[in-house]
Amino acid sequence: MLKIALPNKGRLADDVRALLDDAGLSVRVQSDRALIAKLGDEYEAIFVRSQDIPEFVADGAALVGITGWDLVTESERALVDRLDLNFGRCRILHDGQTTVTEFKQAMAAAGIPTRRTW
């Protein structure tokens, strides 16, 4: 199951949930205090503080994460910036060990584009 680290609260979390809903991946949680939720049948969301997402991805606890670029640069972890989501300086990132093909397949399956379309 593909694990995605997501912000647990705030405006960024609201924007990310809207993006996932638009991609057909509504968050299914057991309670409003849940730390883990299902995203469709193949994905699992891990809800953590936005500033912890680079650590979760770099340490392998999540394959990809969505967080602000400023938090990625402040973490000083070696991560790959895959996509600017055009809200809140938000990016999709991964640990660099996943191949580009694997990453693109996972994002395509989720209905999330891997290229800018403007």
Tab-separated table of C-alpha atoms in Angstrom:
chain	number	residue	atom	x	y	z
A	1	MET	CA	0.000	0.000	0.000
A	2	LEU	CA	1.405	3.406	-1.005
A	3	LYS	CA	1.797	5.643	2.047
A	4	ILE	CA	1.400	9.386	1.574
A	5	ALA	CA	2.347	11.848	4.338
A	6	LEU	CA	-0.202	14.669	4.527
A	7	PRO	CA	-0.609	17.749	6.734
A	8	ASN	CA	-2.915	17.040	9.668
A	9	LYS	CA	-4.442	20.503	10.065
A	10	GLY	CA	-4.542	24.055	8.764
A	11	ARG	CA	-5.214	25.665	5.414
A	12	LEU	CA	-2.665	23.479	3.663
A	13	ALA	CA	-4.436	20.353	4.961
A	14	ASP	CA	-7.772	21.668	3.674
A	15	ASP	CA	-6.295	22.390	0.228
A	16	VAL	CA	-4.660	18.946	0.056
A	17	ARG	CA	-7.919	17.183	0.982
A	18	ALA	CA	-9.739	19.155	-1.732
A	19	LEU	CA	-7.058	18.116	-4.256
A	20	LEU	CA	-7.416	14.462	-3.264
A	21	ASP	CA	-11.216	14.676	-3.416
A	22	ASP	CA	-10.943	16.107	-6.947
A	23	ALA	CA	-8.700	13.145	-7.853
A	24	GLY	CA	-11.353	10.734	-6.547
A	25	LEU	CA	-9.405	9.862	-3.397
A	26	SER	CA	-11.706	10.891	-0.590
A	27	VAL	CA	-10.147	10.456	2.833
A	28	ARG	CA	-11.916	7.700	4.775
A	29	VAL	CA	-11.139	8.007	8.482
A	30	GLN	CA	-12.436	6.039	11.454
A	31	SER	CA	-12.589	9.178	13.623
A	32	ASP	CA	-11.651	12.853	13.426
A	33	ARG	CA	-8.579	12.084	15.597
A	34	ALA	CA	-7.219	9.366	13.293
A	35	LEU	CA	-3.570	9.500	12.297
A	36	ILE	CA	-3.955	7.072	9.389
A	37	ALA	CA	-6.742	6.845	6.807
A	38	LYS	CA	-7.496	4.991	3.601
A	39	LEU	CA	-7.346	6.828	0.276
A	40	GLY	CA	-9.124	4.589	-2.169
A	41	ASP	CA	-8.099	0.933	-2.160
A	42	GLU	CA	-4.371	1.305	-2.828
A	43	TYR	CA	-3.285	4.294	-0.760
A	44	GLU	CA	-2.922	5.150	2.882
A	45	ALA	CA	-2.634	8.668	4.272
A	46	ILE	CA	-0.493	9.401	7.318
A	47	PHE	CA	-1.535	12.681	8.948
A	48	VAL	CA	1.367	14.502	10.593
A	49	ARG	CA	2.522	18.044	11.249
A	50	SER	CA	3.474	19.801	8.013
A	51	GLN	CA	7.031	20.375	9.244
A	52	ASP	CA	7.458	16.618	9.930
A	53	ILE	CA	6.524	15.488	6.417
A	54	PRO	CA	10.062	15.852	4.968
A	55	GLU	CA	11.363	13.645	7.805
A	56	PHE	CA	8.691	10.970	7.225
A	57	VAL	CA	9.549	10.825	3.521
A	58	ALA	CA	13.337	10.953	3.978
A	59	ASP	CA	13.207	8.212	6.627
A	60	GLY	CA	10.976	5.962	4.503
A	61	ALA	CA	7.859	6.092	6.696
A	62	ALA	CA	5.987	7.431	3.637
A	63	LEU	CA	6.789	7.039	-0.047
A	64	VAL	CA	5.624	10.550	-0.916
A	65	GLY	CA	4.510	13.625	0.971
A	66	ILE	CA	2.721	16.873	0.297
A	67	THR	CA	3.949	19.918	2.193
A	68	GLY	CA	5.229	23.453	1.782
A	69	TRP	CA	8.494	24.025	-0.053
A	70	ASP	CA	9.809	26.197	2.777
A	71	LEU	CA	9.507	23.234	5.156
A	72	VAL	CA	11.369	21.003	2.712
A	73	THR	CA	14.298	23.409	2.418
A	74	GLU	CA	14.409	24.020	6.176
A	75	SER	CA	14.606	20.270	6.822
A	76	GLU	CA	17.865	20.045	4.828
A	77	ARG	CA	16.972	16.463	3.868
A	78	ALA	CA	17.841	15.083	0.425
A	79	LEU	CA	14.411	14.931	-1.204
A	80	VAL	CA	13.177	15.186	-4.766
A	81	ASP	CA	10.651	17.912	-5.589
A	82	ARG	CA	8.256	16.341	-8.068
A	83	LEU	CA	5.436	18.833	-8.572
A	84	ASP	CA	4.393	22.352	-7.629
A	85	LEU	CA	0.704	22.122	-6.715
A	86	ASN	CA	0.115	25.862	-7.205
A	87	PHE	CA	-1.301	26.557	-3.761
A	88	GLY	CA	0.444	27.646	-0.585
A	89	ARG	CA	3.888	27.007	-2.120
A	90	CYS	CA	3.001	23.320	-1.778
A	91	ARG	CA	4.956	20.488	-3.414
A	92	ILE	CA	4.779	16.742	-3.881
A	93	LEU	CA	8.107	15.219	-2.895
A	94	HIS	CA	9.699	11.807	-2.497
A	95	ASP	CA	12.868	10.265	-1.109
A	96	GLY	CA	14.759	9.952	-4.391
A	97	GLN	CA	15.040	6.160	-4.070
A	98	THR	CA	11.770	5.534	-5.867
A	99	THR	CA	12.302	5.468	-9.609
A	100	VAL	CA	10.696	8.180	-11.683
A	101	THR	CA	8.645	5.501	-13.447
A	102	GLU	CA	7.312	4.117	-10.141
A	103	PHE	CA	6.482	7.620	-8.955
A	104	LYS	CA	4.678	8.554	-12.177
A	105	GLN	CA	2.701	5.292	-12.127
A	106	ALA	CA	1.571	5.928	-8.540
A	107	MET	CA	0.567	9.507	-9.293
A	108	ALA	CA	-1.225	8.507	-12.526
A	109	ALA	CA	-3.159	5.834	-10.637
A	110	ALA	CA	-4.227	8.528	-8.170
A	111	GLY	CA	-5.272	10.852	-11.000
A	112	ILE	CA	-2.650	13.431	-10.017
A	113	PRO	CA	-0.721	14.958	-12.957
A	114	THR	CA	3.069	14.780	-12.881
A	115	ARG	CA	3.592	17.707	-15.229
A	116	ARG	CA	2.468	21.284	-15.153
A	117	THR	CA	-0.345	21.851	-17.602
A	118	TRP	CA	-0.395	25.619	-18.166
